[in-house]
PDB file of N, CA and C in Angstrom:
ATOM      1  N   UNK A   1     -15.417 -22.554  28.900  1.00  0.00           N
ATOM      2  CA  UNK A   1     -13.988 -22.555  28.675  1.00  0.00           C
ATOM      3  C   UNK A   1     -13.570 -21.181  28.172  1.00  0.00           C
ATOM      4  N   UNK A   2     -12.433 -20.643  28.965  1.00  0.00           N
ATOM      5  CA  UNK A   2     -12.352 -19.462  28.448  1.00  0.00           C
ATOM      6  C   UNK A   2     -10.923 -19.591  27.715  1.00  0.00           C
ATOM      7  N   UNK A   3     -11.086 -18.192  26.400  1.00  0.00           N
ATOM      8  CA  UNK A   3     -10.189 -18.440  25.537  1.00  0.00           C
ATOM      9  C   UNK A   3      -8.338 -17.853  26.374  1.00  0.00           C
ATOM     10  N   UNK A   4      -7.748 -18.538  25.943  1.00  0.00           N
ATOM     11  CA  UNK A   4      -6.048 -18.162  26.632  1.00  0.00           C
ATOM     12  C   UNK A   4      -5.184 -17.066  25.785  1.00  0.00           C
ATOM     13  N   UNK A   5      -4.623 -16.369  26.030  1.00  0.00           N
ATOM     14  CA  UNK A   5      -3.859 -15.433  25.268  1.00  0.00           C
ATOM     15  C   UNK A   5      -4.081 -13.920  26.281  1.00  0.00           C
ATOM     16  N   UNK A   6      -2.746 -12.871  25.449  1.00  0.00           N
ATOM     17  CA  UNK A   6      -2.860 -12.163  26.834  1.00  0.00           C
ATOM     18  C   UNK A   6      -3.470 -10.855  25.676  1.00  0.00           C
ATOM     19  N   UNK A   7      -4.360 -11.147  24.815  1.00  0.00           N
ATOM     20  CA  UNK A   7      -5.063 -10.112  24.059  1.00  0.00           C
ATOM     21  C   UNK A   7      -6.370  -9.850  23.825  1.00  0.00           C
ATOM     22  N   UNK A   8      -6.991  -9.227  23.795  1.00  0.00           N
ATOM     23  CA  UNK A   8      -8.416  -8.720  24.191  1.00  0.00           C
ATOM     24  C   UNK A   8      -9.165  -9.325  23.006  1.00  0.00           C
ATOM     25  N   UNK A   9      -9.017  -9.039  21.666  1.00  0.00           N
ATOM     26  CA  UNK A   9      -9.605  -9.794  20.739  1.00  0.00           C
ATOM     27  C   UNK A   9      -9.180 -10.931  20.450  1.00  0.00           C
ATOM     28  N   UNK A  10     -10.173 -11.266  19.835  1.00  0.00           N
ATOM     29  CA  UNK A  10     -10.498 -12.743  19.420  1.00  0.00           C
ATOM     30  C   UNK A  10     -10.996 -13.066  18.203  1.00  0.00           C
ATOM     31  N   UNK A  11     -11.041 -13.711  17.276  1.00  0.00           N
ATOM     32  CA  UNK A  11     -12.012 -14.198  16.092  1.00  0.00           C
ATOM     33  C   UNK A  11     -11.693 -15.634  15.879  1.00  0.00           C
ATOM     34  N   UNK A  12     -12.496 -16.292  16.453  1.00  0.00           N
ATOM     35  CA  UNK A  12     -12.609 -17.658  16.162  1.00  0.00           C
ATOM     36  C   UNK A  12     -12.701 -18.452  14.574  1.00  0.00           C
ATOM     37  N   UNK A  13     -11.864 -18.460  13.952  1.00  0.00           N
ATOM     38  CA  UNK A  13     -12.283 -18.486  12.210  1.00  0.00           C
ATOM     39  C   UNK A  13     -12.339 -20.178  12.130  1.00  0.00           C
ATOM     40  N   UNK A  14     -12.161 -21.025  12.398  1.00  0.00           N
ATOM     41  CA  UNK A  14     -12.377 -22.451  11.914  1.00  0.00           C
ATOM     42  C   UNK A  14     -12.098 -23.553  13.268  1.00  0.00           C
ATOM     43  N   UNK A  15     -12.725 -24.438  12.824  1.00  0.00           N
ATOM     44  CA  UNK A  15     -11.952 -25.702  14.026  1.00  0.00           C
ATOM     45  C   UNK A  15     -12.031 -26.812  13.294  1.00  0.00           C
ATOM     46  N   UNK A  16     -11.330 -27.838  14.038  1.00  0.00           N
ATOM     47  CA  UNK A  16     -11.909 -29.120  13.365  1.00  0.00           C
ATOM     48  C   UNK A  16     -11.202 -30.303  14.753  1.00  0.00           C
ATOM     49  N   UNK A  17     -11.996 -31.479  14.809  1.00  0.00           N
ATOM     50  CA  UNK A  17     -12.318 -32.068  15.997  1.00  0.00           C
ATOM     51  C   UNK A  17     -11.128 -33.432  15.612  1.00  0.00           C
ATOM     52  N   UNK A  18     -10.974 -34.006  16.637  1.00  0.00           N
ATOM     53  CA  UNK A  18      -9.720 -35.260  15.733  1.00  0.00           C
ATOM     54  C   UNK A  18     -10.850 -36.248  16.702  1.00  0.00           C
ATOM     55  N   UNK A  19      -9.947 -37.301  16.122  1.00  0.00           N
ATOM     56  CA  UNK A  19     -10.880 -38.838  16.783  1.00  0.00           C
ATOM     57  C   UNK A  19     -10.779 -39.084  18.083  1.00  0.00           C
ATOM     58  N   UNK A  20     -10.266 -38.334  19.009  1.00  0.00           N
ATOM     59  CA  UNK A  20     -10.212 -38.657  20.060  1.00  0.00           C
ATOM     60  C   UNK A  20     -11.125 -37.577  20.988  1.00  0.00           C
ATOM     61  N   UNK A  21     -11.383 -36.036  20.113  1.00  0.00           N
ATOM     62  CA  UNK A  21     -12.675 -35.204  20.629  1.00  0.00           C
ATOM     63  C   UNK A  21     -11.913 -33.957  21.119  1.00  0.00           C
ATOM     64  N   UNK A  22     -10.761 -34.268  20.781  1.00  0.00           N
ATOM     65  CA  UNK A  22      -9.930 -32.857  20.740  1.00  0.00           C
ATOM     66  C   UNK A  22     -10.172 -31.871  20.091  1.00  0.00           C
ATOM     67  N   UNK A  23     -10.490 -30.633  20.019  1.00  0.00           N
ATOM     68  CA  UNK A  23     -11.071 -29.611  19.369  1.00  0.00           C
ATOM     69  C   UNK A  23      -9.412 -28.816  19.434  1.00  0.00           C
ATOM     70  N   UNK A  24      -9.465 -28.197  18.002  1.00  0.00           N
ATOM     71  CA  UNK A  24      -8.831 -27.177  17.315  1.00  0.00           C
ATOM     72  C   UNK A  24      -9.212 -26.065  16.861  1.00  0.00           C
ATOM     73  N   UNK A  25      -9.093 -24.916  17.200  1.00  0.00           N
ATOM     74  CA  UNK A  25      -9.617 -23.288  16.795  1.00  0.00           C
ATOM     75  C   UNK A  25      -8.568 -22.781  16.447  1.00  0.00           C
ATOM     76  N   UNK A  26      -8.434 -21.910  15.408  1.00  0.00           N
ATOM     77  CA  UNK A  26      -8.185 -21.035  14.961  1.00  0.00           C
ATOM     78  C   UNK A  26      -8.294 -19.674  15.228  1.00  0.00           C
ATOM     79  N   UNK A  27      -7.640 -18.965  15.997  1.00  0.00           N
ATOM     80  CA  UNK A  27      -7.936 -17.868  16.262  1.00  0.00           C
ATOM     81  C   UNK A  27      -6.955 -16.544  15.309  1.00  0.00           C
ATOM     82  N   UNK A  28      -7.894 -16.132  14.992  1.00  0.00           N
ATOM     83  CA  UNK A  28      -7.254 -14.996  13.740  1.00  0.00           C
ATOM     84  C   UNK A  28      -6.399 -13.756  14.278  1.00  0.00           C
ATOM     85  N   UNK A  29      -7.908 -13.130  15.439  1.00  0.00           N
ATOM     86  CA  UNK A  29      -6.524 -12.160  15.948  1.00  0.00           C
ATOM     87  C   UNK A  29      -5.995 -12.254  17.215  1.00  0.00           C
ATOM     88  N   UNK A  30      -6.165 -13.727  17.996  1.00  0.00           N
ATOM     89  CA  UNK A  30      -5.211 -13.785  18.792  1.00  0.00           C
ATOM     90  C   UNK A  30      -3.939 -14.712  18.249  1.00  0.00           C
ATOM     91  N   UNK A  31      -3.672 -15.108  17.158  1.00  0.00           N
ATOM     92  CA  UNK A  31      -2.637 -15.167  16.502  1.00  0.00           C
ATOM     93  C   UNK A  31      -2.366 -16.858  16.978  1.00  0.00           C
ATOM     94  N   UNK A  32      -2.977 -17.171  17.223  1.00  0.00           N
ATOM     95  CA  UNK A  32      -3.134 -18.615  18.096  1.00  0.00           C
ATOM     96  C   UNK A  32      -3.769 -19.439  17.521  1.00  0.00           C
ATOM     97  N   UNK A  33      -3.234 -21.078  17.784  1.00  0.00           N
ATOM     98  CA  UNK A  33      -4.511 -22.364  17.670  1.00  0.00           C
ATOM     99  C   UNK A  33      -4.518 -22.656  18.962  1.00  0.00           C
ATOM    100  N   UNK A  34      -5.365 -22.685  19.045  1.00  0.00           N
ATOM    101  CA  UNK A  34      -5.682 -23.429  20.561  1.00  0.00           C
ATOM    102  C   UNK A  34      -6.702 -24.411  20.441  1.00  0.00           C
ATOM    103  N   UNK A  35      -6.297 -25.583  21.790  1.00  0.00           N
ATOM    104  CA  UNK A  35      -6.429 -26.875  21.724  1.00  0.00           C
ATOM    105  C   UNK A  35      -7.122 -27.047  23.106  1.00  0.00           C
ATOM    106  N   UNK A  36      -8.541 -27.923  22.824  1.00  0.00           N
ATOM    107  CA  UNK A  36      -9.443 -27.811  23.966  1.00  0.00           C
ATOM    108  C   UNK A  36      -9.227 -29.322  23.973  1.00  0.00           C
ATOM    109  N   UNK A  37      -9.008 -30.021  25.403  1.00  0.00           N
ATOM    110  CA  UNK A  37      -9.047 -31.436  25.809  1.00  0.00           C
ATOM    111  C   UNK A  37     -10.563 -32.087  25.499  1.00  0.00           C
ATOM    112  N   UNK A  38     -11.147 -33.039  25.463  1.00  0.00           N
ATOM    113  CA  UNK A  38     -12.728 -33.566  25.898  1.00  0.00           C
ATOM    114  C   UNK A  38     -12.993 -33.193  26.859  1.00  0.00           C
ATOM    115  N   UNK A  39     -11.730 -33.215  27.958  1.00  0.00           N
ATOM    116  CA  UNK A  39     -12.528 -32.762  29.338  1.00  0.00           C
ATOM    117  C   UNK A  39     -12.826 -30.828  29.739  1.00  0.00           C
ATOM    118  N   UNK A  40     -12.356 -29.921  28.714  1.00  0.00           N
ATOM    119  CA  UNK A  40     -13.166 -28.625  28.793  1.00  0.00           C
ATOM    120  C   UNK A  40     -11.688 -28.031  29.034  1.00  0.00           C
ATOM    121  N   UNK A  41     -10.805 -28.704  28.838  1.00  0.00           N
ATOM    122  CA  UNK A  41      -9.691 -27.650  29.646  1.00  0.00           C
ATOM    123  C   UNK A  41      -8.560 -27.101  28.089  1.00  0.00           C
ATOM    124  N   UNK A  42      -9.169 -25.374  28.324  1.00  0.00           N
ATOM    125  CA  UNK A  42      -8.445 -25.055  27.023  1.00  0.00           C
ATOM    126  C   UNK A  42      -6.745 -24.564  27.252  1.00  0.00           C
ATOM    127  N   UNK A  43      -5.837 -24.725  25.843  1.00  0.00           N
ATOM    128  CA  UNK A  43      -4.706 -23.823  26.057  1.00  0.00           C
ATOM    129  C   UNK A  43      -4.386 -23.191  25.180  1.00  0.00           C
ATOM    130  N   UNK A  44      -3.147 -22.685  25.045  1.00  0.00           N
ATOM    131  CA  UNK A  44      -2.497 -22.226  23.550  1.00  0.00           C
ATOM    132  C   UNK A  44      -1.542 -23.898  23.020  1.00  0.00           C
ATOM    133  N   UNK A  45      -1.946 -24.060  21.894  1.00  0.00           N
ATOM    134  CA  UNK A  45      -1.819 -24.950  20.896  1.00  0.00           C
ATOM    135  C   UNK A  45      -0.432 -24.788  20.371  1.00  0.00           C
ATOM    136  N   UNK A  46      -0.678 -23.901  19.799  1.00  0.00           N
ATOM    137  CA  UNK A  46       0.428 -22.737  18.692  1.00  0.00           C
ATOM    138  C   UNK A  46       0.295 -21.548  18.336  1.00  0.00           C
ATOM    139  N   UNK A  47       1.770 -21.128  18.194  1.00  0.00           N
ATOM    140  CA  UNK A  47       1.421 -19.403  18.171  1.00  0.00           C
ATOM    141  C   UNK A  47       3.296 -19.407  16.908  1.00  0.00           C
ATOM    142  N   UNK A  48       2.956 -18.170  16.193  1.00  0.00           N
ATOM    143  CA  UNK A  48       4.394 -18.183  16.278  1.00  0.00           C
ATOM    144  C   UNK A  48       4.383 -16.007  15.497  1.00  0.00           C
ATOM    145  N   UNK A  49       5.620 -15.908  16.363  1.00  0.00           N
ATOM    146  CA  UNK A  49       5.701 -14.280  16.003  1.00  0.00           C
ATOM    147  C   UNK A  49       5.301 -13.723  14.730  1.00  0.00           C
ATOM    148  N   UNK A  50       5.621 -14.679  13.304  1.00  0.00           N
ATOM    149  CA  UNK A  50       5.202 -13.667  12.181  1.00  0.00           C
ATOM    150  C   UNK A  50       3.678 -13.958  12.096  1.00  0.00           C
ATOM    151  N   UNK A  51       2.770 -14.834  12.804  1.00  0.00           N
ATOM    152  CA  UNK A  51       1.514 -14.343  12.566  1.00  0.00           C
ATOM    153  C   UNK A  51       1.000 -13.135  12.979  1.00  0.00           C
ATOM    154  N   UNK A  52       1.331 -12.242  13.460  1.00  0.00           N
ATOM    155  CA  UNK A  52       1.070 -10.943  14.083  1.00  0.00           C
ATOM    156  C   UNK A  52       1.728 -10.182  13.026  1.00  0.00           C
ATOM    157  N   UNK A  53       0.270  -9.257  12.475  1.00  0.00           N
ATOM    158  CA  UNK A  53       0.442  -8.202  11.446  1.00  0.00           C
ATOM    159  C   UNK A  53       1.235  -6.764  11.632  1.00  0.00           C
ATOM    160  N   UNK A  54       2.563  -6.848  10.917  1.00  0.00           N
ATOM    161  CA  UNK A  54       3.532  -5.963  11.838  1.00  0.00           C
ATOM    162  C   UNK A  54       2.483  -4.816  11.395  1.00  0.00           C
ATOM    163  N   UNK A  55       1.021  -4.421  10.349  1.00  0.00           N
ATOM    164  CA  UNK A  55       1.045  -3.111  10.160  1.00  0.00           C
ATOM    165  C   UNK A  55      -0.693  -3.330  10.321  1.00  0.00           C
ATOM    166  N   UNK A  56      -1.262  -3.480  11.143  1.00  0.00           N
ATOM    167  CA  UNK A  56      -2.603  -4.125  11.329  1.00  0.00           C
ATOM    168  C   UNK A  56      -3.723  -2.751  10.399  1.00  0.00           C
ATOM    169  N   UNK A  57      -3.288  -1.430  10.222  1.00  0.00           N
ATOM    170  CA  UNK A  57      -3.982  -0.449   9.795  1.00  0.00           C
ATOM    171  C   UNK A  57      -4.047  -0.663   7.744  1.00  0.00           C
ATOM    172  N   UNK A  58      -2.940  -1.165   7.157  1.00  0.00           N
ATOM    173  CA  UNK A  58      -3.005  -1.375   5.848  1.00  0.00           C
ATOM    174  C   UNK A  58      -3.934  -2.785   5.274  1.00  0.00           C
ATOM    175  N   UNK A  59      -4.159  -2.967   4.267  1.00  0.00           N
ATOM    176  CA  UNK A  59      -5.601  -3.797   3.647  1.00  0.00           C
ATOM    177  C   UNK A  59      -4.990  -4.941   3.745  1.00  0.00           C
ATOM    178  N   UNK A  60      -3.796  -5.187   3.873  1.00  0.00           N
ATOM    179  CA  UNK A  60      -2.857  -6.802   3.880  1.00  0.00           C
ATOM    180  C   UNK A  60      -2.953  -7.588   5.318  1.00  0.00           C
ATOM    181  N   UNK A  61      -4.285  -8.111   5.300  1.00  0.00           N
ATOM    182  CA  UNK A  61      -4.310  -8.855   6.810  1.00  0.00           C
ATOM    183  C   UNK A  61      -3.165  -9.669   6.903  1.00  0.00           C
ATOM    184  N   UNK A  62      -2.897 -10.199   7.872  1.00  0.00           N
ATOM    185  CA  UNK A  62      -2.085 -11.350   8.391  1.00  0.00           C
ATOM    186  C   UNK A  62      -2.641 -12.080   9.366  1.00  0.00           C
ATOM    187  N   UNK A  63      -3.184 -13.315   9.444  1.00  0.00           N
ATOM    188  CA  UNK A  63      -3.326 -14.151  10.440  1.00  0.00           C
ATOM    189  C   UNK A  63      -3.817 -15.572  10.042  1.00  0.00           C
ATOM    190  N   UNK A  64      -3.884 -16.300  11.404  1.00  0.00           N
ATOM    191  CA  UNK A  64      -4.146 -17.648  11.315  1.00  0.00           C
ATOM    192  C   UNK A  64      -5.331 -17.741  10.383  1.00  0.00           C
ATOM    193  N   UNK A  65      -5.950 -19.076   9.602  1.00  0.00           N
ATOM    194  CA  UNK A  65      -7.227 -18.665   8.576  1.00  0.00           C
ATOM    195  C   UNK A  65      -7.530 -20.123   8.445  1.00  0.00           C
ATOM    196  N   UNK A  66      -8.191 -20.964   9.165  1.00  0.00           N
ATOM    197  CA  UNK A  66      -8.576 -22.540   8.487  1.00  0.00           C
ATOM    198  C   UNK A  66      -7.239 -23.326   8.964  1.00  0.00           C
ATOM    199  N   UNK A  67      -7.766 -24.690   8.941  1.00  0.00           N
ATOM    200  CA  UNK A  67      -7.586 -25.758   9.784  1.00  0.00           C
ATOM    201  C   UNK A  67      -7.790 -26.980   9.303  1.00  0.00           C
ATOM    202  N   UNK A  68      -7.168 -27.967   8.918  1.00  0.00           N
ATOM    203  CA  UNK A  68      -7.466 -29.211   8.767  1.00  0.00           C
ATOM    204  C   UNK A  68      -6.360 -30.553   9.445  1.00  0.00           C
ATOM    205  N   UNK A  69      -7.250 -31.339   9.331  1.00  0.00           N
ATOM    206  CA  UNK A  69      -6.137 -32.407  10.161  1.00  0.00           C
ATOM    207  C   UNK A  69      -6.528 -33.818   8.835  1.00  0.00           C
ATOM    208  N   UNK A  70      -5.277 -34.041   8.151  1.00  0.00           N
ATOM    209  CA  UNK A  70      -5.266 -35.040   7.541  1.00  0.00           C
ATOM    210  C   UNK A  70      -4.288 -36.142   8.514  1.00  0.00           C
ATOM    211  N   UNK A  71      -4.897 -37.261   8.674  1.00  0.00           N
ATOM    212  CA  UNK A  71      -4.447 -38.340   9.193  1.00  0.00           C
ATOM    213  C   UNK A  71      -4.077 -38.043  10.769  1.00  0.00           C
ATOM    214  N   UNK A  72      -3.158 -37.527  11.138  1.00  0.00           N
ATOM    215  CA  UNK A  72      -2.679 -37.287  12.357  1.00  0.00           C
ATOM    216  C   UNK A  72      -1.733 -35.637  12.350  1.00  0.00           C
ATOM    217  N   UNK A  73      -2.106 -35.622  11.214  1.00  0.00           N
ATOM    218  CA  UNK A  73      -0.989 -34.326  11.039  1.00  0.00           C
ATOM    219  C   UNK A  73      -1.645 -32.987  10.617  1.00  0.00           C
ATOM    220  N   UNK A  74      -1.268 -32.111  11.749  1.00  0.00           N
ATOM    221  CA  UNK A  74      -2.796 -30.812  11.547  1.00  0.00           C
ATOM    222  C   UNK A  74      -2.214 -29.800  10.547  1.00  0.00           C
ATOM    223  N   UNK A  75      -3.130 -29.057   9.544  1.00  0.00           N
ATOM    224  CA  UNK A  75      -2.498 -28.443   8.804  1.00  0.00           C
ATOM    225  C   UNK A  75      -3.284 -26.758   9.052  1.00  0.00           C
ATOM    226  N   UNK A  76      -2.071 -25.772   9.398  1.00  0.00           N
ATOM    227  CA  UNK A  76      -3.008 -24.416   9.271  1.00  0.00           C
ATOM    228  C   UNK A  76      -2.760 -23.629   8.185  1.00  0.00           C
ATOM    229  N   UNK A  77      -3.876 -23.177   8.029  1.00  0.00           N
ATOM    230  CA  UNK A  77      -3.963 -22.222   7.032  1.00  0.00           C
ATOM    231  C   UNK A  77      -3.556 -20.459   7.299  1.00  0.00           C
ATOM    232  N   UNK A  78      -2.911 -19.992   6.332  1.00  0.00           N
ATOM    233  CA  UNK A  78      -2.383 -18.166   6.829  1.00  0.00           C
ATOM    234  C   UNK A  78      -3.456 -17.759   5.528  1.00  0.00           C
ATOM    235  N   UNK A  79      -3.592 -16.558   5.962  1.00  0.00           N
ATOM    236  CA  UNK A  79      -4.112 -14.960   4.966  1.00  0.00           C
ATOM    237  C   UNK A  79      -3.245 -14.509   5.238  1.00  0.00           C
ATOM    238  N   UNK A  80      -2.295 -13.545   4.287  1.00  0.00           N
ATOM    239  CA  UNK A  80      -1.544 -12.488   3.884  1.00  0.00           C
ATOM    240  C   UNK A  80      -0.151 -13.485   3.318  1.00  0.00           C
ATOM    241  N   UNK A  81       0.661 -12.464   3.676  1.00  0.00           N
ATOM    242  CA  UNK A  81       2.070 -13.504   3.815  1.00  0.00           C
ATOM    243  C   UNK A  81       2.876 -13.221   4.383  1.00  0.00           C
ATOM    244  N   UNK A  82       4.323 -14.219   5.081  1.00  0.00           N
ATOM    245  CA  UNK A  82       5.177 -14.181   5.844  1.00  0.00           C
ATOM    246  C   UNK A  82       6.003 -13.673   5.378  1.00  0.00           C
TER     247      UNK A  82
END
């Protein structure tokens, strides 16, 4: 399965699987969650503009960071701030 987004890096930082075998990733610097079916077929999940570090060269990362799904309702985690 290859990863979706129209950016060259990638860092896969967390996932977590729901009851039905749906997989959730976290992707840090493609600014994305993306959501893999059981049957192998990946997409973009979620994305939204202020995860992208307007100044990627200063020590204040910004991006997606951890993942959890309580009950039915997925929760993501940020590093830096909005």
């Amino acid at each position: 399965t290859s990863i979706p987004n129209n950016t060259t890096n990638h860092l896969i930082n967390d996932l977590i699987v729901d009851s039905n075998g749906t997989v959730y990733l976290t992707d840090t610097f493609g600014n994305q969650v993306i959501r893999i079916l059981p049957n192998g077929t990946a997409s973009q999940f979620l994305t939204d503009p202020r995860w992208v570090d307007p100044n990627p060269l200063d020590q204040e990362f910004i991006g997606v960071n951890g993942i959890e799904l309580v009950g039915d309702i997925l929760l993501i985690g940020l590093s830096g701030s909005i």
